[in-house]
Short mmCIF file of C-alpha atoms in Angstrom, two decimals:
data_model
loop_
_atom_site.label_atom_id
_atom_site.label_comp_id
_atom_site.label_asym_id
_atom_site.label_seq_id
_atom_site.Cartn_x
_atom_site.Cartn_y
_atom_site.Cartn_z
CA UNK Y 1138 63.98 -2.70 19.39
CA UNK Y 1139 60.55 -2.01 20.22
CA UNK Y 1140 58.50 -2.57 16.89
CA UNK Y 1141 56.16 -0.06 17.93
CA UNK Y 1142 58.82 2.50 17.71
CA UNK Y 1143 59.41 1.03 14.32
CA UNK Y 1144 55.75 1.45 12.78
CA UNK Y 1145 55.36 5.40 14.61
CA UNK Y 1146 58.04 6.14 12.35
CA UNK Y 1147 56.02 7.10 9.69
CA UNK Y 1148 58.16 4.65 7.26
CA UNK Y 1149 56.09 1.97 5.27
CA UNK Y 1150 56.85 -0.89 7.07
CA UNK Y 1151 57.07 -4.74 5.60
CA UNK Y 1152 57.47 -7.82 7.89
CA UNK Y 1153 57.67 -11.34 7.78
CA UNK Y 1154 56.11 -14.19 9.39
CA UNK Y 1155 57.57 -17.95 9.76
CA UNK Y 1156 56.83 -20.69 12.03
CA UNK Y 1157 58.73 -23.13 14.00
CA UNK Y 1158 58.84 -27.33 13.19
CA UNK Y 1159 56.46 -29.44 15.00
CA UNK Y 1160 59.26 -31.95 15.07
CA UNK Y 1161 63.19 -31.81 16.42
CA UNK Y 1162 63.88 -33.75 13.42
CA UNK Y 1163 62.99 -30.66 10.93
CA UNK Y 1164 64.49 -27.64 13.48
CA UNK Y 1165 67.96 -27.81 11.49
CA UNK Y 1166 65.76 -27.08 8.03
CA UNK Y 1167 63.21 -24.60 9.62
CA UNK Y 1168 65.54 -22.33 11.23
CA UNK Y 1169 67.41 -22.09 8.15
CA UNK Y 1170 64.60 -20.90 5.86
CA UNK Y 1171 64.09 -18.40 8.26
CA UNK Y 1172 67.45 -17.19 8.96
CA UNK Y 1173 67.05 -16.54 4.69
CA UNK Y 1174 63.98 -14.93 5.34
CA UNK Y 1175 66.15 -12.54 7.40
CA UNK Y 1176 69.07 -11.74 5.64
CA UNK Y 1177 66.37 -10.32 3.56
CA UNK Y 1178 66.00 -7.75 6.11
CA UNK Y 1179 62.64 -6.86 7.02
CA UNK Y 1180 61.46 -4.17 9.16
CA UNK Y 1181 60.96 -7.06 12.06
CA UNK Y 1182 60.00 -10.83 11.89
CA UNK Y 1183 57.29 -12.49 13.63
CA UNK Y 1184 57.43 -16.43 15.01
CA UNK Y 1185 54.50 -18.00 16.17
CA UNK Y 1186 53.78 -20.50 19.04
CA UNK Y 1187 52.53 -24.09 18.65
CA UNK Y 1188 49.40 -24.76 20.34
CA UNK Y 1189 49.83 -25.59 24.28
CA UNK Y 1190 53.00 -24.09 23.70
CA UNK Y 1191 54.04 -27.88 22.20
CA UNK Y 1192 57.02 -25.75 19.95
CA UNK Y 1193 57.73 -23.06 22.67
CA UNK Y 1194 61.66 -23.84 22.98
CA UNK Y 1195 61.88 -23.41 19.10
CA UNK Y 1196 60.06 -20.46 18.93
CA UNK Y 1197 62.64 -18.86 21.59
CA UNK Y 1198 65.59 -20.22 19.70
CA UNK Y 1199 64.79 -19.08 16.39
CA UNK Y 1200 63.49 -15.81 17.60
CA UNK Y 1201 66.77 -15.50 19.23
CA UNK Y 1202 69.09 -16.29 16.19
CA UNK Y 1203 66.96 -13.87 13.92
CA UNK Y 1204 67.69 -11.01 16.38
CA UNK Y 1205 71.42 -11.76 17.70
CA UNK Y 1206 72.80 -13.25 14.37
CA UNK Y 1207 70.66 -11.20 11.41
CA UNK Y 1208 69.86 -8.12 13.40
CA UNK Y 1209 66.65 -8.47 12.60
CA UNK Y 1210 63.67 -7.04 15.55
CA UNK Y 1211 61.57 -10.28 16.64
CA UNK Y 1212 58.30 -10.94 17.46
CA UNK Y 1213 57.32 -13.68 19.49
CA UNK Y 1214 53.49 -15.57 19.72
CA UNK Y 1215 52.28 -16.70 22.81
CA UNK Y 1216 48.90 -18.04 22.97
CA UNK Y 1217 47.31 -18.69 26.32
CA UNK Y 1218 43.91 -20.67 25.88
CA UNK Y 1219 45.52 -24.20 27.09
CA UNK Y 1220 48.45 -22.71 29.35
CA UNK Y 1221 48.21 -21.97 33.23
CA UNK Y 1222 49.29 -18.89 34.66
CA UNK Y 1223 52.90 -20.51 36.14
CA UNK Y 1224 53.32 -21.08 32.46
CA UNK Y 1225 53.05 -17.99 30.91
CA UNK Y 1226 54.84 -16.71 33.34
CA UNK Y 1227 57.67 -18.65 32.96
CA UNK Y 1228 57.31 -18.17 28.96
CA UNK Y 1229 57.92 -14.30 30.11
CA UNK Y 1230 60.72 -15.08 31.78
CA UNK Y 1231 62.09 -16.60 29.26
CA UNK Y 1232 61.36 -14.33 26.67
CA UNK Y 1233 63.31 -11.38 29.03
CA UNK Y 1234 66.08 -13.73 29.46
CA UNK Y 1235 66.62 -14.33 25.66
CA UNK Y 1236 66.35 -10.43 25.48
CA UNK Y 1237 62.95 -10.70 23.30
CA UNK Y 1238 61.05 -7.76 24.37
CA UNK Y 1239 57.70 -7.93 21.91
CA UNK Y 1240 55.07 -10.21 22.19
CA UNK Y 1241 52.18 -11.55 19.70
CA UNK Y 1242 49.84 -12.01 22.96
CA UNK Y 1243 47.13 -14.45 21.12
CA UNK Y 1244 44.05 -16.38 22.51
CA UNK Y 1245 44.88 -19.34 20.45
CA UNK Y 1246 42.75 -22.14 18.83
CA UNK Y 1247 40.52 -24.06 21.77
CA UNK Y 1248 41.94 -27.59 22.21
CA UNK Y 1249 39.42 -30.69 21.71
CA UNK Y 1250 38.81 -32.07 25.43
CA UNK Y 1251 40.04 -30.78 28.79
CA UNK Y 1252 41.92 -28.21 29.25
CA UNK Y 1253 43.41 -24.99 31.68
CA UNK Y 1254 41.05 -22.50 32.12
CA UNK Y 1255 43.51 -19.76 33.24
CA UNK Y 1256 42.76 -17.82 30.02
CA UNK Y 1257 39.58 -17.41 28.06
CA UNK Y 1258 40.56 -14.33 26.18
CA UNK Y 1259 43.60 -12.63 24.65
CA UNK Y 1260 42.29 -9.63 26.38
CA UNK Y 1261 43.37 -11.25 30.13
CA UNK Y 1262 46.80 -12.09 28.86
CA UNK Y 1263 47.98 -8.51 27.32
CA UNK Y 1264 46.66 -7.32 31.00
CA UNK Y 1265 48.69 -10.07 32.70
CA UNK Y 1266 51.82 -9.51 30.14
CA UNK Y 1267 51.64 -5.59 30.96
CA UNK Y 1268 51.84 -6.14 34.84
CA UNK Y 1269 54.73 -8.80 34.30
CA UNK Y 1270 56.50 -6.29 32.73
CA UNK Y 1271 55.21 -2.96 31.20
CA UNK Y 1272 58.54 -2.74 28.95
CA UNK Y 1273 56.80 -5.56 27.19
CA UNK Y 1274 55.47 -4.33 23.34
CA UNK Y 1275 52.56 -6.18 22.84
CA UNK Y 1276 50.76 -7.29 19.56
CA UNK Y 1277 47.42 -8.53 18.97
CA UNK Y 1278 44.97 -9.68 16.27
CA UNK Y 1279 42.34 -8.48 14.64
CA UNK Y 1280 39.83 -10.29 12.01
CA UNK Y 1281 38.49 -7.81 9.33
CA UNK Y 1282 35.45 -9.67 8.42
CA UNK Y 1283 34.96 -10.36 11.80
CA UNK Y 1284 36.45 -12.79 14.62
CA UNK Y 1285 34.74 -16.33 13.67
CA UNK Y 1286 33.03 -16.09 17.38
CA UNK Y 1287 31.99 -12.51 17.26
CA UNK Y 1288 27.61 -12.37 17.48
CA UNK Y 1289 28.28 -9.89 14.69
CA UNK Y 1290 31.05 -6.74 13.38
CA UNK Y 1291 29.71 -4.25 16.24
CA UNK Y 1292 30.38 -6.87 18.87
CA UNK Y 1293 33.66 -7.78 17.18
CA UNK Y 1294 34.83 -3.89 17.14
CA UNK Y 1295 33.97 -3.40 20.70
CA UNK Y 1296 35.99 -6.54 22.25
CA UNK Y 1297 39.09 -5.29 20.20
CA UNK Y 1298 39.12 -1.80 21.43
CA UNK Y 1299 39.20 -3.67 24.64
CA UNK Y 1300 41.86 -5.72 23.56
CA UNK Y 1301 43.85 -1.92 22.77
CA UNK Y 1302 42.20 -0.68 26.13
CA UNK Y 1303 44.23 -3.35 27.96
CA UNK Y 1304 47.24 -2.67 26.76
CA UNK Y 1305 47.90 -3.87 23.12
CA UNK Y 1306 50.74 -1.91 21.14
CA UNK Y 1307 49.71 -2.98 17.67
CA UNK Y 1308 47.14 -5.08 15.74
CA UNK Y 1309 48.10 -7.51 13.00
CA UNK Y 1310 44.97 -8.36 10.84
CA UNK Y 1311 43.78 -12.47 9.72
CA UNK Y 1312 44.68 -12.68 5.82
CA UNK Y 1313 42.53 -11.48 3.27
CA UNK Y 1314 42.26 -11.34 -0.33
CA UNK Y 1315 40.15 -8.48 -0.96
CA UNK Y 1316 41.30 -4.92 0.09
CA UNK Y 1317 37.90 -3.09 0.39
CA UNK Y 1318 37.57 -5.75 3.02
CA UNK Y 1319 39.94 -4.27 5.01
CA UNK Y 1320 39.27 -0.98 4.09
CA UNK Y 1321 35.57 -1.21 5.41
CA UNK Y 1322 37.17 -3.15 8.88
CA UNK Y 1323 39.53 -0.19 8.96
CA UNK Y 1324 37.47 2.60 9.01
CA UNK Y 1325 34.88 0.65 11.49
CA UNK Y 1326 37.95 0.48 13.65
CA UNK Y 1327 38.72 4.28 13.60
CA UNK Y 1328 35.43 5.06 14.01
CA UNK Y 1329 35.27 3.00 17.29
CA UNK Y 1330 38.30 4.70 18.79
CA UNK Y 1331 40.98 2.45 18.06
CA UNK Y 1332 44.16 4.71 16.97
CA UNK Y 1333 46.81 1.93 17.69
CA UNK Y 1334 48.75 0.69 14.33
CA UNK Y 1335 47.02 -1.66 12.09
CA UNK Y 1336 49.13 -4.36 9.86
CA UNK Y 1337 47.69 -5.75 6.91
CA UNK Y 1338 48.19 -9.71 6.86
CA UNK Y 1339 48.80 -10.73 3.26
CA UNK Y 1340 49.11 -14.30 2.27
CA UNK Y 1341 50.80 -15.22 -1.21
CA UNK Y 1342 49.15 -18.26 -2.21
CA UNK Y 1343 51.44 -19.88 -4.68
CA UNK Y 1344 49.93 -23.80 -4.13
CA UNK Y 1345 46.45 -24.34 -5.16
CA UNK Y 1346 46.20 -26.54 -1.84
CA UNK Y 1347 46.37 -23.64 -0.37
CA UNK Y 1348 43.46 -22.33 -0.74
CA UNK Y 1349 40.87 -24.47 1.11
CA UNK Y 1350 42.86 -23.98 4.01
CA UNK Y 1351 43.71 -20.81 3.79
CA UNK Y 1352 39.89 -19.71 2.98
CA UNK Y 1353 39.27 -22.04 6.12
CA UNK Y 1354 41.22 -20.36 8.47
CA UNK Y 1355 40.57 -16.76 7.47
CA UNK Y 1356 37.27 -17.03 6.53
CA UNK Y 1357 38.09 -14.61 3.70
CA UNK Y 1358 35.75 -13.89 0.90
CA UNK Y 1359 37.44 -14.53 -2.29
CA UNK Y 1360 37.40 -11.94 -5.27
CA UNK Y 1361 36.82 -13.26 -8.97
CA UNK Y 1362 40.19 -11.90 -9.36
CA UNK Y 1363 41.71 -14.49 -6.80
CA UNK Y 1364 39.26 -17.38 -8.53
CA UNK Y 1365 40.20 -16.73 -11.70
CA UNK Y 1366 44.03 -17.02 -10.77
CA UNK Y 1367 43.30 -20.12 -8.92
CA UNK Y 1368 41.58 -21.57 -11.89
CA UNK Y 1369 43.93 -20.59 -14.44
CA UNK Y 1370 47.52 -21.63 -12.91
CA UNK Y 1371 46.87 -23.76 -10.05
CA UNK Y 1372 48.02 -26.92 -12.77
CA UNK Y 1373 51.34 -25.40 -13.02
CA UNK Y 1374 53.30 -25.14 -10.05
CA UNK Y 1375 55.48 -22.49 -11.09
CA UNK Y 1376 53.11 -20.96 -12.74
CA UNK Y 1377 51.05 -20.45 -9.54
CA UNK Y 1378 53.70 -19.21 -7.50
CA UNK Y 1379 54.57 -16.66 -9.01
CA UNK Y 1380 51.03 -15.60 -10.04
CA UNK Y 1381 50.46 -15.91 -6.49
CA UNK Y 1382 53.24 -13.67 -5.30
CA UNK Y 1383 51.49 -11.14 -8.31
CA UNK Y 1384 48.75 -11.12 -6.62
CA UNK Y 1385 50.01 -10.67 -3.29
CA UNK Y 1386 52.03 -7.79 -4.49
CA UNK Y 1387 49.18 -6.14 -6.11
CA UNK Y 1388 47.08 -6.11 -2.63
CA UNK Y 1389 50.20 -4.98 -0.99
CA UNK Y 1390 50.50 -2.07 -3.87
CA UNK Y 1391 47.38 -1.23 -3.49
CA UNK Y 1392 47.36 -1.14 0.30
CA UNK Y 1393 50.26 1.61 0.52
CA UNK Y 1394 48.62 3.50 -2.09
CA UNK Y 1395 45.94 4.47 0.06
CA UNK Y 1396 47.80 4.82 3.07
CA UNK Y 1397 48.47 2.10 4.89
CA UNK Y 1398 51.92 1.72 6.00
CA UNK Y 1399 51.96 -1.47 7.81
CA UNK Y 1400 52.10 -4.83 5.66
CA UNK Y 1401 52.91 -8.23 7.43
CA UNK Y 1402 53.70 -11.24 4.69
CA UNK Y 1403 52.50 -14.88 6.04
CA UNK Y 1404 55.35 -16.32 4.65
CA UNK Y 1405 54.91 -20.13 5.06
CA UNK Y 1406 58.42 -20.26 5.63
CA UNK Y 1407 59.29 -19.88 1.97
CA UNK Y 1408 62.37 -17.75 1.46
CA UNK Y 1409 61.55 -17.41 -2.57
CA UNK Y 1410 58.13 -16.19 -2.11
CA UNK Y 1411 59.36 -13.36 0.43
CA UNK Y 1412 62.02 -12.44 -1.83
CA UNK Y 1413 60.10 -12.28 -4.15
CA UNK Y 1414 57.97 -9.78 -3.09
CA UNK Y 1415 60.25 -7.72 -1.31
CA UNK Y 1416 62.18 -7.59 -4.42
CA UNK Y 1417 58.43 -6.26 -6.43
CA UNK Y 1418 57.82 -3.39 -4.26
CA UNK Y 1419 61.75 -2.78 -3.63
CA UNK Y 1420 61.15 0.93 -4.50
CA UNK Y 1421 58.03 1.29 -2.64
CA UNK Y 1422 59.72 0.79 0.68
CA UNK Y 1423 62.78 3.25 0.21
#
């Protein structure tokens, strides 16, 4: 299924993400965590790409068991930054072949030292994705306090309505922890013409070492809600996850509340944590 389809339903929509191993050693493990993740039967499920494409055979596999064996739509990343044109294509290919018909087309992180320079932008691989094949439904990402590079928020807007301009189905937004945030990005984002579906990226953070990273990768400014939390249970591991998946639930309450109908979990390939709040808004998403 074609997940746009899904989210112009006009259904609330929840989806998980997980990731493949780095390692053969830990596929066995991986893939079962997120075959769990499926049975829990989320609107669609995304997997993401290791960098160079370095975990590109597990991302097929796994995508491929969560859609033949749990009936569960698939989304698979491909980032382009350190590939060549022959290999995208053949990722394509191979995508078609394994019956995986949407893509997370992403940039990716730029590699220390040399590199391809096929691709410089996501931008030049949803065009290239779209003339491979135009049944292709393409995501793409969006950063609500603004893409790390970006000069400033106007320059940021403008490059993703490209992004949409070229061809992108869907945008999936960075994590964040505090919903005006994304409020503010989303209204900046209407404003500038961009009518394509917007997910909401949520993170539970249940480990307090967690949150550097997290706060590293996002950027995210961090509410005294979220500090408090942090400060108060991050001693107690059980403690903090499940005032983490509180919180996340709270944000994702929140979000649907004033109409947005797209969430996407980062799940961190934790079956308990997505269960946990699938099982808190269970109601919500009838």
């Amino acid at each position: 299924m074609r997940i746009i389809d899904r989210l112009n339903s006009g259904k609330v929509t929840l989806s998980f993400e997980v990731f493949p191993p780095k390692y053969s050693k830990n596929y066995d493990a991986v893939a079962l965590k997120a075959g769990e993740i499926a049975k829990l039967h989320p609107d669609f499920m995304s997997v993401t790409y290791g960098a160079g494409g370095g975990t590109s055979e597990y991302t097929v596999n796994i995508a491929k068991h969560i859609q033949e064996q749990e009936n569960v739509p698939v989304l698979a990343h491909l980032t382009c930054v350190s590939s060549t044109k022959e290999k995208v294509h053949t990722m394509l290919e191979t995508f078609k072949d394994n019956g995986i018909e949407n893509i997370m087309a992403l940039r990716g992180d730029l590699p220390e030292g040399n590199h391809p320079h096929d691709y410089d932008h996501a931008i030049t691989l949803i065009k290239e994705i779209k003339e491979f094949d135009s049944n292709f439904c393409i995501g793409g990402a969006c950063y609500p306090e603004g893409h790390p590079e970006a000069h400033n928020k106007i320059e940021d807007i403008k490059h993703l309505k490209e992004k949409v301009d070229a061809g992108c189905d869907f945008l999936t937004s960075q994590m964040f922890f505090d919903n005006s945030i994304f409020y503010n990005f989303l209204f900046r984002a209407r404003e500038a013409g961009i009518t394509v579906p917007i997910l909401a990226g949520i993170m539970p953070i249940t480990r307090k070492e967690q949150v550097k990273r997290a706060i590293q990768l996002s950027g995210s400014s961090v509410p005294a809600e979220f500090v408090s939390m942090v400060d108060a249970f991050s001693d107690n591991e059980a403690a903090m996850k499940q005032a983490g998946i509180i919180y996340a639930t709270k944000q994702i309450m929140d979000l649907i509340a004033n109409g947005v109908k797209h969430i996407h979990v980062y799940t961190m390939n934790k079956p308990d944590v997505a269960a946990g709040i699938m099982n808190n808004l269970s109601e919500l998403l009838k």
